[in-house]
Amino acid sequence: MRVQEQKPADRRGDGPGARPPLRPGSHLADLQRTAGNGALARLLSPAARTHAPASVQRISTHAGGSYDAEPQPGERGPHFVAQGPEPKVAVGGGGEPRDIRERLRYELAEVGPADAPLRVADDGTLAVHGVDEPKEFYAVQAVVDTANAALRAAGSTVELVTGGRSIGVGAQRLLRVQPTVVMNAPAQSQLGPFVSLLRSTCISLACSLIGSQHAKRASAVLGGGAGNFLLTPGSDSDARANRLAHAVATDAGSELDVAGAVTAADTGPAPAGDLGKAYGEATRDGGRDATEARLGINKYASPGAGEGFAIFSMLAKDGLDHSVSPAADRGGDVWGYHFAAVVARSLDGSCQVTLENYARNEFDAKARSELYNVLLKRANDSRGWFSKLKPLLESDDQQAFKTKFDEVLAALVTDPEVKKVTGKPRLQLQQDFEDHTCRSWFFRVYGGGPGESFHEQQAASGYFNNPLTLRVSRPADQPNTRMA
């Protein structure tokens, strides 16, 4: 969940949804794009800064065209599909209102193997397309079978299915993997090239994937499962996560154990003073590494399939990120939190694949900046010189925009039952976009090497201040209601 009001340029999370990428144009983003994640991770690792021998990377980058993509008998369909970062006006592919052909859609582009770099797990049992929002990953069947057993045990709403294509990476033949909804899915939601996961915000999707019956309720898991406490985030933070961050910040003697951390989160006093600054400075440069390892938080958070990650910003009074030196100004796009569900792990357990989304609240802004003018032109063309429809003005407030938008849509819609209800076509378009965003999920891969963890990659993205990352699961007091 972003700390500030959602803006179309924000990327992204509503929580959003991982899954923020590195900021375009940054040095880190350039390195990731040109040299791969391995190079980025080596840059971020303490070993790189001290010239000590680097730790083993768990994810390697394979260039497009460097692996076997020769079609096998019966295979068909795209190898890879990449999802664009912003919605655009597209024609076709929508439901009601029938007379409105123009829709807002995230662009999908098929990518051939020659142009598709891979991020491959160290043991070679899974690989993910090395773009920002890939719509598939590849894995051996054993990874899929193990993942589905864990997802069923968690009570997840999804399982994984294979089909369409395969690739050869090293000695492994990897199968194309996508999600399928196995609980409470209307038939219409499962039609089309990519299924609807029925939710789009990061936390509501993640909670459904880890088996939580509530859209904003999960258990934080500490110490490898030795302790847990409930998370119930508000619009941009969680009180228990804040209290845990305060306990970590004040643990200068590295004495905080799992039991003490749970007690602090559940019943500790509200943090006084400047929590973000205190926590950021305390954890900077490994300052609380032993405590983090003992609690299984931050880069040591390691959920399995059917569990997830939750990262929270701890806000400082000066608005800076004090977890880096010098303290950094992340700008106005800082997120309060982001949740991501793990749906698979490599067979050696070193890499995790998440299935993510985020709150894509661009409808009003994109309808105002792009869709309205397209529809206005078509409506004016159909009415000729006597059309009284008006363009939008910069001074138009939201109500003025809705009034003009409704007038333009009414001029294009022919169904009398729809025309007689003011605002109905606009609401139908908005509902159509919301269904589309529920299909706009993507996969990501995280590893166990330096710089590869969920915490480190999200922290490097620049979308979190003084971040705290937790392993999360279905609430401890909630039974698995899914039939085996």
Short mmCIF file of C-alpha atoms in Angstrom, two decimals:
data_model
loop_
_atom_site.label_atom_id
_atom_site.label_comp_id
_atom_site.label_asym_id
_atom_site.label_seq_id
_atom_site.Cartn_x
_atom_site.Cartn_y
_atom_site.Cartn_z
CA MET A 1 0.00 0.00 0.00
CA ARG A 2 1.45 3.31 -0.97
CA VAL A 3 1.87 5.89 1.73
CA GLN A 4 0.52 8.63 -0.50
CA GLU A 5 -2.48 8.73 -2.80
CA GLN A 6 -2.06 6.36 -5.72
CA LYS A 7 -0.86 8.01 -8.93
CA PRO A 8 -0.63 6.44 -12.38
CA ALA A 9 3.13 6.80 -12.43
CA ASP A 10 3.56 4.94 -9.13
CA ARG A 11 4.97 1.49 -9.53
CA ARG A 12 3.23 -0.08 -7.69
CA GLY A 13 1.87 -1.80 -4.84
CA ASP A 14 -0.92 -1.47 -2.78
CA GLY A 15 0.06 -2.98 -1.38
CA PRO A 16 0.72 -3.66 -3.65
CA GLY A 17 2.28 -6.01 -5.27
CA ALA A 18 6.15 -6.41 -5.37
CA ARG A 19 6.91 -5.82 -6.53
CA PRO A 20 8.34 -2.69 -7.47
CA PRO A 21 10.99 -2.70 -10.13
CA LEU A 22 14.14 -0.67 -9.94
CA ARG A 23 13.53 2.93 -10.91
CA PRO A 24 14.04 3.36 -14.68
CA GLY A 25 17.20 5.24 -15.50
CA SER A 26 18.91 4.50 -12.18
CA HIS A 27 22.41 3.02 -12.09
CA LEU A 28 21.01 -0.14 -10.49
CA ALA A 29 18.32 -0.48 -13.14
CA ASP A 30 20.91 -0.04 -15.91
CA LEU A 31 23.12 -2.68 -14.35
CA GLN A 32 20.24 -5.10 -13.94
CA ARG A 33 19.19 -4.63 -17.58
CA THR A 34 22.64 -4.87 -19.16
CA ALA A 35 24.65 -7.18 -16.92
CA GLY A 36 21.91 -9.18 -15.24
CA ASN A 37 20.82 -9.70 -11.67
CA GLY A 38 23.96 -11.56 -10.74
CA ALA A 39 26.04 -8.45 -11.41
CA LEU A 40 23.57 -6.31 -9.49
CA ALA A 41 23.68 -8.68 -6.53
CA ARG A 42 27.49 -8.68 -6.50
CA LEU A 43 27.46 -4.89 -6.45
CA LEU A 44 25.13 -4.85 -3.46
CA SER A 45 26.94 -7.56 -1.50
CA PRO A 46 29.25 -6.66 1.38
CA ALA A 47 31.85 -8.92 -0.23
CA ALA A 48 31.98 -6.66 -3.29
CA ARG A 49 32.60 -3.61 -1.15
CA THR A 50 35.40 -5.21 0.87
CA HIS A 51 36.99 -7.17 -1.98
CA ALA A 52 36.47 -10.38 -0.02
CA PRO A 53 35.55 -13.57 -1.93
CA ALA A 54 31.94 -13.22 -3.07
CA SER A 55 29.26 -15.57 -1.79
CA VAL A 56 27.70 -18.02 -4.23
CA GLN A 57 24.90 -16.56 -6.33
CA ARG A 58 21.73 -18.67 -6.40
CA ILE A 59 20.29 -17.11 -9.57
CA SER A 60 22.17 -16.94 -12.85
CA THR A 61 21.26 -14.99 -15.99
CA HIS A 62 21.04 -16.86 -19.30
CA ALA A 63 20.90 -14.68 -22.40
CA GLY A 64 18.12 -15.09 -24.91
CA GLY A 65 19.02 -17.67 -27.55
CA SER A 66 21.48 -19.44 -25.23
CA TYR A 67 19.12 -22.25 -24.24
CA ASP A 68 17.22 -24.95 -26.11
CA ALA A 69 13.79 -23.76 -27.26
CA GLU A 70 13.33 -26.29 -30.05
CA PRO A 71 9.60 -27.15 -30.19
CA GLN A 72 8.69 -30.58 -28.88
CA PRO A 73 5.89 -32.68 -30.44
CA GLY A 74 2.45 -31.20 -29.71
CA GLU A 75 3.72 -27.91 -28.30
CA ARG A 76 2.09 -24.65 -29.32
CA GLY A 77 1.49 -21.11 -28.17
CA PRO A 78 3.92 -18.42 -27.04
CA HIS A 79 7.06 -19.23 -25.11
CA PHE A 80 6.96 -15.95 -23.22
CA VAL A 81 4.56 -13.04 -22.73
CA ALA A 82 5.68 -9.75 -21.21
CA GLN A 83 3.21 -7.33 -19.65
CA GLY A 84 3.54 -3.58 -20.15
CA PRO A 85 3.89 -1.19 -17.22
CA GLU A 86 1.02 1.19 -17.99
CA PRO A 87 -2.54 0.74 -19.33
CA LYS A 88 -3.17 1.93 -22.87
CA VAL A 89 -6.31 2.47 -24.94
CA ALA A 90 -6.97 -0.73 -26.91
CA VAL A 91 -9.81 -1.75 -29.21
CA GLY A 92 -11.84 -4.90 -28.57
CA GLY A 93 -11.73 -7.59 -25.94
CA GLY A 94 -14.36 -6.22 -23.59
CA GLY A 95 -17.88 -7.00 -22.46
CA GLU A 96 -20.44 -4.38 -21.49
CA PRO A 97 -21.18 -1.78 -22.69
CA ARG A 98 -21.22 -3.47 -26.08
CA ASP A 99 -21.08 -0.26 -28.13
CA ILE A 100 -17.84 0.91 -26.54
CA ARG A 101 -15.02 -0.87 -28.36
CA GLU A 102 -12.24 1.10 -26.67
CA ARG A 103 -10.91 -0.31 -23.40
CA LEU A 104 -8.00 0.30 -21.06
CA ARG A 105 -5.56 -2.61 -21.20
CA TYR A 106 -2.05 -3.46 -20.07
CA GLU A 107 -0.24 -4.34 -23.25
CA LEU A 108 0.86 -7.94 -23.70
CA ALA A 109 3.74 -8.79 -26.02
CA GLU A 110 4.83 -12.25 -27.12
CA VAL A 111 8.58 -12.64 -26.80
CA GLY A 112 10.54 -15.28 -28.67
CA PRO A 113 13.25 -17.32 -26.91
CA ALA A 114 15.98 -15.53 -28.86
CA ASP A 115 14.95 -12.27 -27.16
CA ALA A 116 14.06 -13.68 -23.74
CA PRO A 117 16.79 -13.73 -21.08
CA LEU A 118 16.19 -16.10 -18.20
CA ARG A 119 16.84 -15.92 -14.48
CA VAL A 120 17.66 -19.51 -13.58
CA ALA A 121 17.83 -21.17 -10.17
CA ASP A 122 21.21 -22.51 -9.12
CA ASP A 123 20.03 -26.14 -9.37
CA GLY A 124 18.46 -25.53 -12.81
CA THR A 125 14.98 -26.70 -11.78
CA LEU A 126 13.17 -23.43 -12.48
CA ALA A 127 13.59 -20.30 -14.57
CA VAL A 128 11.74 -16.99 -14.94
CA HIS A 129 11.75 -14.61 -17.91
CA GLY A 130 14.03 -11.71 -17.01
CA VAL A 131 11.55 -8.87 -17.59
CA ASP A 132 9.53 -6.76 -15.21
CA GLU A 133 6.17 -8.57 -15.34
CA PRO A 134 6.48 -12.08 -16.83
CA LYS A 135 3.30 -14.10 -17.27
CA GLU A 136 4.85 -17.55 -16.84
CA PHE A 137 7.78 -19.40 -15.39
CA TYR A 138 9.39 -22.70 -16.34
CA ALA A 139 10.11 -25.61 -14.02
CA VAL A 140 10.60 -29.35 -13.83
CA GLN A 141 7.46 -31.33 -13.01
CA ALA A 142 8.76 -32.16 -9.52
CA VAL A 143 8.83 -28.45 -8.64
CA VAL A 144 5.19 -28.10 -9.74
CA ASP A 145 4.07 -31.23 -7.88
CA THR A 146 5.80 -30.16 -4.67
CA ALA A 147 4.38 -26.65 -4.97
CA ASN A 148 0.82 -27.87 -5.51
CA ALA A 149 1.01 -30.13 -2.47
CA ALA A 150 2.10 -27.16 -0.36
CA LEU A 151 -0.57 -24.87 -1.85
CA ARG A 152 -3.28 -27.45 -1.05
CA ALA A 153 -1.97 -27.81 2.48
CA ALA A 154 -2.15 -24.04 2.94
CA GLY A 155 -5.70 -23.82 1.59
CA SER A 156 -4.60 -21.65 -1.34
CA THR A 157 -7.09 -20.57 -3.97
CA VAL A 158 -4.68 -21.51 -6.77
CA GLU A 159 -2.61 -24.36 -8.08
CA LEU A 160 -0.06 -24.49 -10.87
CA VAL A 161 -0.56 -26.12 -14.27
CA THR A 162 1.90 -26.89 -17.04
CA GLY A 163 1.48 -26.94 -20.79
CA GLY A 164 2.04 -25.29 -24.13
CA ARG A 165 5.82 -25.04 -24.26
CA SER A 166 9.03 -26.34 -22.76
CA ILE A 167 12.68 -25.24 -22.83
CA GLY A 168 15.96 -26.98 -22.18
CA VAL A 169 18.30 -25.33 -19.71
CA GLY A 170 21.44 -27.30 -18.99
CA ALA A 171 20.48 -30.90 -18.36
CA GLN A 172 16.86 -30.02 -17.41
CA ARG A 173 13.74 -29.85 -19.55
CA LEU A 174 11.54 -27.17 -18.01
CA LEU A 175 7.78 -26.90 -18.56
CA ARG A 176 5.80 -23.67 -18.96
CA VAL A 177 3.87 -22.96 -15.73
CA GLN A 178 0.84 -20.75 -15.08
CA PRO A 179 -1.73 -20.47 -12.27
CA THR A 180 -5.26 -21.83 -12.22
CA VAL A 181 -7.94 -20.93 -9.69
CA VAL A 182 -9.33 -23.93 -7.83
CA MET A 183 -11.75 -22.24 -5.42
CA ASN A 184 -14.82 -20.03 -5.96
CA ALA A 185 -13.98 -19.07 -9.54
CA PRO A 186 -16.85 -18.03 -11.83
CA ALA A 187 -16.51 -19.72 -15.22
CA GLN A 188 -16.22 -16.37 -17.03
CA SER A 189 -13.20 -15.42 -14.93
CA GLN A 190 -11.23 -18.36 -16.24
CA LEU A 191 -11.73 -17.59 -19.93
CA GLY A 192 -9.11 -15.84 -22.04
CA PRO A 193 -5.36 -16.28 -22.32
CA PHE A 194 -4.75 -15.37 -18.67
CA VAL A 195 -7.10 -16.32 -15.86
CA SER A 196 -8.51 -13.86 -13.37
CA LEU A 197 -7.19 -14.43 -9.86
CA LEU A 198 -10.29 -12.55 -8.65
CA ARG A 199 -8.21 -9.99 -6.72
CA SER A 200 -5.68 -7.39 -7.77
CA THR A 201 -4.30 -5.57 -4.72
CA CYS A 202 -1.11 -7.12 -3.40
CA ILE A 203 -2.39 -7.97 0.05
CA SER A 204 -5.80 -9.35 -0.95
CA LEU A 205 -4.22 -11.54 -3.63
CA ALA A 206 -1.44 -12.74 -1.35
CA CYS A 207 -3.87 -13.55 1.46
CA SER A 208 -6.01 -15.65 -0.87
CA LEU A 209 -2.93 -17.48 -2.15
CA ILE A 210 -1.70 -18.34 1.36
CA GLY A 211 -5.15 -19.56 2.40
CA SER A 212 -6.31 -16.65 4.54
CA GLN A 213 -10.07 -16.19 4.59
CA HIS A 214 -9.66 -12.44 5.14
CA ALA A 215 -8.33 -10.02 2.53
CA LYS A 216 -6.06 -8.21 5.01
CA ARG A 217 -5.14 -10.75 7.67
CA ALA A 218 -2.04 -12.95 7.90
CA SER A 219 0.33 -14.35 10.50
CA ALA A 220 3.91 -13.13 10.73
CA VAL A 221 6.14 -16.17 11.23
CA LEU A 222 9.32 -15.76 13.27
CA GLY A 223 12.24 -18.03 13.99
CA GLY A 224 11.45 -20.68 11.40
CA GLY A 225 7.97 -21.14 12.83
CA ALA A 226 8.78 -20.92 16.53
CA GLY A 227 6.57 -17.88 17.02
CA ASN A 228 3.94 -15.86 15.24
CA PHE A 229 1.72 -12.82 15.59
CA LEU A 230 -1.21 -11.45 13.61
CA LEU A 231 -0.84 -8.80 10.93
CA THR A 232 -3.87 -6.63 10.10
CA PRO A 233 -2.48 -3.70 8.07
CA GLY A 234 -4.36 -0.46 7.70
CA SER A 235 -4.03 1.81 4.72
CA ASP A 236 -0.25 2.15 4.93
CA SER A 237 1.15 0.39 8.01
CA ASP A 238 0.65 -2.28 10.67
CA ALA A 239 0.87 -1.51 14.38
CA ARG A 240 2.40 -4.89 15.32
CA ALA A 241 5.03 -4.66 12.58
CA ASN A 242 5.91 -1.19 13.87
CA ARG A 243 6.31 -2.48 17.42
CA LEU A 244 8.56 -5.31 16.21
CA ALA A 245 10.70 -2.81 14.31
CA HIS A 246 11.04 -0.78 17.50
CA ALA A 247 12.13 -3.89 19.43
CA VAL A 248 14.74 -4.69 16.77
CA ALA A 249 16.00 -1.10 16.73
CA THR A 250 16.52 -1.09 20.50
CA ASP A 251 18.19 -4.53 20.62
CA ALA A 252 21.72 -3.18 20.73
CA GLY A 253 22.91 -6.15 22.78
CA SER A 254 21.48 -8.75 20.35
CA GLU A 255 19.38 -10.32 23.09
CA LEU A 256 15.94 -10.26 21.43
CA ASP A 257 14.68 -13.81 20.94
CA VAL A 258 11.56 -15.10 19.19
CA ALA A 259 9.40 -15.11 22.31
CA GLY A 260 10.45 -11.56 23.18
CA ALA A 261 9.80 -10.40 19.62
CA VAL A 262 6.29 -11.87 19.62
CA THR A 263 5.55 -10.24 22.98
CA ALA A 264 6.86 -6.90 21.75
CA ALA A 265 4.75 -7.07 18.59
CA ASP A 266 1.58 -8.15 20.38
CA THR A 267 1.66 -6.15 23.59
CA GLY A 268 4.64 -3.80 23.47
CA PRO A 269 4.20 -0.05 23.81
CA ALA A 270 3.63 2.08 20.76
CA PRO A 271 7.01 3.24 19.42
CA ALA A 272 7.98 6.67 20.72
CA GLY A 273 10.24 9.13 18.99
CA ASP A 274 11.40 8.70 15.39
CA LEU A 275 10.82 5.00 14.62
CA GLY A 276 11.92 5.12 10.98
CA LYS A 277 15.21 6.84 11.69
CA ALA A 278 16.01 4.69 14.73
CA TYR A 279 15.18 1.42 12.96
CA GLY A 280 16.88 2.40 9.70
CA GLU A 281 20.12 3.46 11.40
CA ALA A 282 20.12 0.39 13.64
CA THR A 283 19.75 -2.07 10.75
CA ARG A 284 22.05 -0.23 8.33
CA ASP A 285 25.18 -2.10 7.21
CA GLY A 286 24.19 -5.27 9.05
CA GLY A 287 23.83 -3.55 12.41
CA ARG A 288 21.17 -6.02 13.59
CA ASP A 289 22.23 -8.97 11.45
CA ALA A 290 22.36 -11.49 14.30
CA THR A 291 18.91 -10.45 15.53
CA GLU A 292 17.48 -10.61 12.02
CA ALA A 293 18.92 -14.08 11.47
CA ARG A 294 17.57 -15.32 14.82
CA LEU A 295 14.08 -13.98 14.07
CA GLY A 296 14.08 -14.92 10.38
CA ILE A 297 13.28 -11.41 9.19
CA ASN A 298 14.53 -9.10 6.43
CA LYS A 299 16.97 -10.95 4.16
CA TYR A 300 16.56 -14.04 6.35
CA ALA A 301 12.80 -14.30 5.73
CA SER A 302 12.37 -17.51 3.74
CA PRO A 303 8.76 -18.60 3.18
CA GLY A 304 7.83 -21.80 1.40
CA ALA A 305 5.12 -22.34 -1.20
CA GLY A 306 1.75 -21.45 0.33
CA GLU A 307 3.36 -18.72 2.45
CA GLY A 308 4.52 -15.24 1.52
CA PHE A 309 6.55 -12.10 2.10
CA ALA A 310 5.38 -8.82 3.61
CA ILE A 311 7.59 -5.73 3.52
CA PHE A 312 6.75 -2.58 5.50
CA SER A 313 8.20 0.93 5.39
CA MET A 314 9.10 2.45 8.74
CA LEU A 315 8.58 6.16 8.16
CA ALA A 316 11.03 8.68 9.54
CA LYS A 317 10.02 12.18 10.53
CA ASP A 318 12.29 13.67 7.88
CA GLY A 319 10.88 11.34 5.22
CA LEU A 320 14.28 9.79 4.47
CA ASP A 321 15.48 6.21 4.18
CA HIS A 322 18.04 5.83 6.96
CA SER A 323 18.76 2.18 6.16
CA VAL A 324 21.37 3.41 3.66
CA SER A 325 24.25 5.84 4.08
CA PRO A 326 23.91 8.66 3.42
CA ALA A 327 20.19 8.71 4.16
CA ALA A 328 18.22 8.80 0.90
CA ASP A 329 15.20 10.76 -0.24
CA ARG A 330 12.99 8.22 -2.09
CA GLY A 331 10.64 10.88 -3.39
CA GLY A 332 6.87 10.81 -3.29
CA ASP A 333 6.30 7.23 -4.40
CA VAL A 334 7.17 5.42 -1.17
CA TRP A 335 4.94 2.45 -0.42
CA GLY A 336 3.67 1.67 3.06
CA TYR A 337 3.79 -2.09 2.44
CA HIS A 338 3.73 -4.83 -0.15
CA PHE A 339 2.72 -8.50 0.09
CA ALA A 340 3.82 -11.30 -2.27
CA ALA A 341 2.84 -14.98 -2.11
CA VAL A 342 5.34 -17.75 -2.79
CA VAL A 343 3.91 -20.39 -5.13
CA ALA A 344 7.00 -22.51 -5.85
CA ARG A 345 10.59 -23.18 -4.81
CA SER A 346 13.50 -24.73 -6.65
CA LEU A 347 14.11 -28.33 -5.62
CA ASP A 348 17.17 -27.33 -3.60
CA GLY A 349 15.09 -24.67 -1.81
CA SER A 350 17.44 -21.84 -2.71
CA CYS A 351 15.05 -19.88 -4.97
CA GLN A 352 11.43 -18.84 -4.58
CA VAL A 353 8.89 -17.88 -7.22
CA THR A 354 6.21 -15.40 -6.20
CA LEU A 355 2.86 -14.69 -7.84
CA GLU A 356 2.11 -11.00 -7.38
CA ASN A 357 -0.06 -8.07 -8.32
CA TYR A 358 -0.65 -4.58 -7.00
CA ALA A 359 -3.39 -1.97 -6.79
CA ARG A 360 -3.72 -0.66 -10.34
CA ASN A 361 -5.85 2.41 -9.70
CA GLU A 362 -5.25 4.15 -13.00
CA PHE A 363 -8.77 4.03 -14.43
CA ASP A 364 -9.87 7.59 -13.65
CA ALA A 365 -6.53 9.13 -14.59
CA LYS A 366 -6.14 7.18 -17.83
CA ALA A 367 -9.80 7.62 -18.75
CA ARG A 368 -9.34 11.35 -18.30
CA SER A 369 -5.99 11.70 -20.06
CA GLU A 370 -6.44 9.23 -22.96
CA LEU A 371 -9.71 7.33 -23.23
CA TYR A 372 -11.99 10.37 -23.07
CA ASN A 373 -10.45 12.08 -26.10
CA VAL A 374 -10.64 8.89 -28.18
CA LEU A 375 -14.33 8.45 -27.35
CA LEU A 376 -15.07 12.16 -27.78
CA LYS A 377 -13.66 12.14 -31.30
CA ARG A 378 -15.71 9.10 -32.29
CA ALA A 379 -18.87 10.57 -30.77
CA ASN A 380 -18.34 13.92 -32.50
CA ASP A 381 -17.61 12.22 -35.81
CA SER A 382 -20.88 10.30 -35.56
CA ARG A 383 -22.94 13.39 -34.65
CA GLY A 384 -21.43 15.80 -37.12
CA TRP A 385 -21.38 19.58 -36.87
CA PHE A 386 -24.26 19.83 -34.40
CA SER A 387 -22.54 17.82 -31.68
CA LYS A 388 -22.59 19.65 -28.36
CA LEU A 389 -20.10 17.37 -26.63
CA LYS A 390 -17.22 19.26 -25.07
CA PRO A 391 -13.54 18.52 -24.50
CA LEU A 392 -12.16 18.27 -21.01
CA LEU A 393 -10.53 21.29 -19.46
CA GLU A 394 -7.62 21.25 -17.08
CA SER A 395 -9.81 23.11 -14.62
CA ASP A 396 -12.52 20.39 -14.66
CA ASP A 397 -12.82 18.70 -11.28
CA GLN A 398 -13.71 15.04 -10.87
CA GLN A 399 -17.45 15.65 -10.94
CA ALA A 400 -17.18 17.73 -14.12
CA PHE A 401 -15.12 14.95 -15.70
CA LYS A 402 -17.72 12.31 -14.79
CA THR A 403 -20.54 14.45 -16.18
CA LYS A 404 -18.77 14.97 -19.52
CA PHE A 405 -17.66 11.35 -19.68
CA ASP A 406 -21.23 10.15 -19.10
CA GLU A 407 -22.50 12.45 -21.89
CA VAL A 408 -19.94 11.11 -24.37
CA LEU A 409 -20.70 7.48 -23.50
CA ALA A 410 -24.45 8.11 -23.75
CA ALA A 411 -23.89 9.42 -27.28
CA LEU A 412 -22.18 6.15 -28.27
CA VAL A 413 -24.33 3.57 -26.46
CA THR A 414 -27.42 2.36 -28.33
CA ASP A 415 -28.96 0.00 -25.77
CA PRO A 416 -31.91 1.96 -24.32
CA GLU A 417 -31.78 0.04 -21.04
CA VAL A 418 -28.19 1.14 -20.54
CA LYS A 419 -28.71 4.72 -21.79
CA LYS A 420 -31.50 5.46 -19.35
CA VAL A 421 -29.29 4.87 -16.29
CA THR A 422 -26.94 7.83 -15.94
CA GLY A 423 -23.37 6.71 -15.34
CA LYS A 424 -24.00 3.02 -16.05
CA PRO A 425 -21.71 2.79 -19.12
CA ARG A 426 -18.90 4.45 -17.16
CA LEU A 427 -19.32 2.01 -14.29
CA GLN A 428 -19.36 -0.89 -16.75
CA LEU A 429 -16.10 0.31 -18.26
CA GLN A 430 -14.58 0.62 -14.81
CA GLN A 431 -15.72 -2.88 -13.86
CA ASP A 432 -14.27 -4.19 -17.10
CA PHE A 433 -10.92 -2.62 -16.21
CA GLU A 434 -11.06 -4.07 -12.70
CA ASP A 435 -11.58 -7.54 -14.16
CA HIS A 436 -8.60 -6.91 -16.43
CA THR A 437 -6.39 -5.91 -13.49
CA CYS A 438 -7.26 -9.22 -11.79
CA ARG A 439 -5.67 -10.86 -14.84
CA SER A 440 -2.60 -8.62 -14.68
CA TRP A 441 -0.64 -10.80 -12.23
CA PHE A 442 3.00 -11.73 -12.81
CA PHE A 443 5.74 -13.97 -11.46
CA ARG A 444 9.07 -13.06 -9.85
CA VAL A 445 12.02 -15.07 -8.63
CA TYR A 446 14.11 -14.44 -5.51
CA GLY A 447 17.21 -16.27 -4.34
CA GLY A 448 19.43 -17.01 -1.40
CA GLY A 449 22.59 -15.35 -2.67
CA PRO A 450 23.80 -11.86 -1.76
CA GLY A 451 21.45 -9.21 -3.12
CA GLU A 452 18.92 -11.81 -4.34
CA SER A 453 16.51 -11.97 -1.41
CA PHE A 454 13.06 -10.41 -1.54
CA HIS A 455 14.11 -7.93 1.13
CA GLU A 456 17.27 -6.82 -0.65
CA GLN A 457 15.65 -6.51 -4.07
CA GLN A 458 12.69 -4.56 -2.73
CA ALA A 459 14.96 -2.31 -0.65
CA ALA A 460 17.10 -1.64 -3.73
CA SER A 461 14.02 -0.65 -5.72
CA GLY A 462 13.77 2.67 -3.92
CA TYR A 463 10.08 2.25 -3.05
CA PHE A 464 10.52 1.54 0.66
CA ASN A 465 11.92 3.57 3.53
CA ASN A 466 13.68 1.74 6.38
CA PRO A 467 12.12 -1.58 5.31
CA LEU A 468 11.14 -4.52 7.51
CA THR A 469 10.42 -7.83 5.76
CA LEU A 470 8.51 -10.71 7.36
CA ARG A 471 7.59 -14.25 6.41
CA VAL A 472 3.79 -14.61 6.49
CA SER A 473 1.32 -17.48 6.44
CA ARG A 474 -2.37 -18.22 6.88
CA PRO A 475 -3.49 -16.93 10.31
CA ALA A 476 -2.52 -19.46 12.95
CA ASP A 477 -6.04 -19.64 14.39
CA GLN A 478 -7.70 -20.27 11.03
CA PRO A 479 -8.20 -23.87 9.86
CA ASN A 480 -7.67 -24.96 6.28
CA THR A 481 -11.20 -25.04 4.89
CA ARG A 482 -10.18 -26.31 1.47
CA MET A 483 -10.94 -29.92 0.73
CA ALA A 484 -7.83 -31.99 -0.02
#
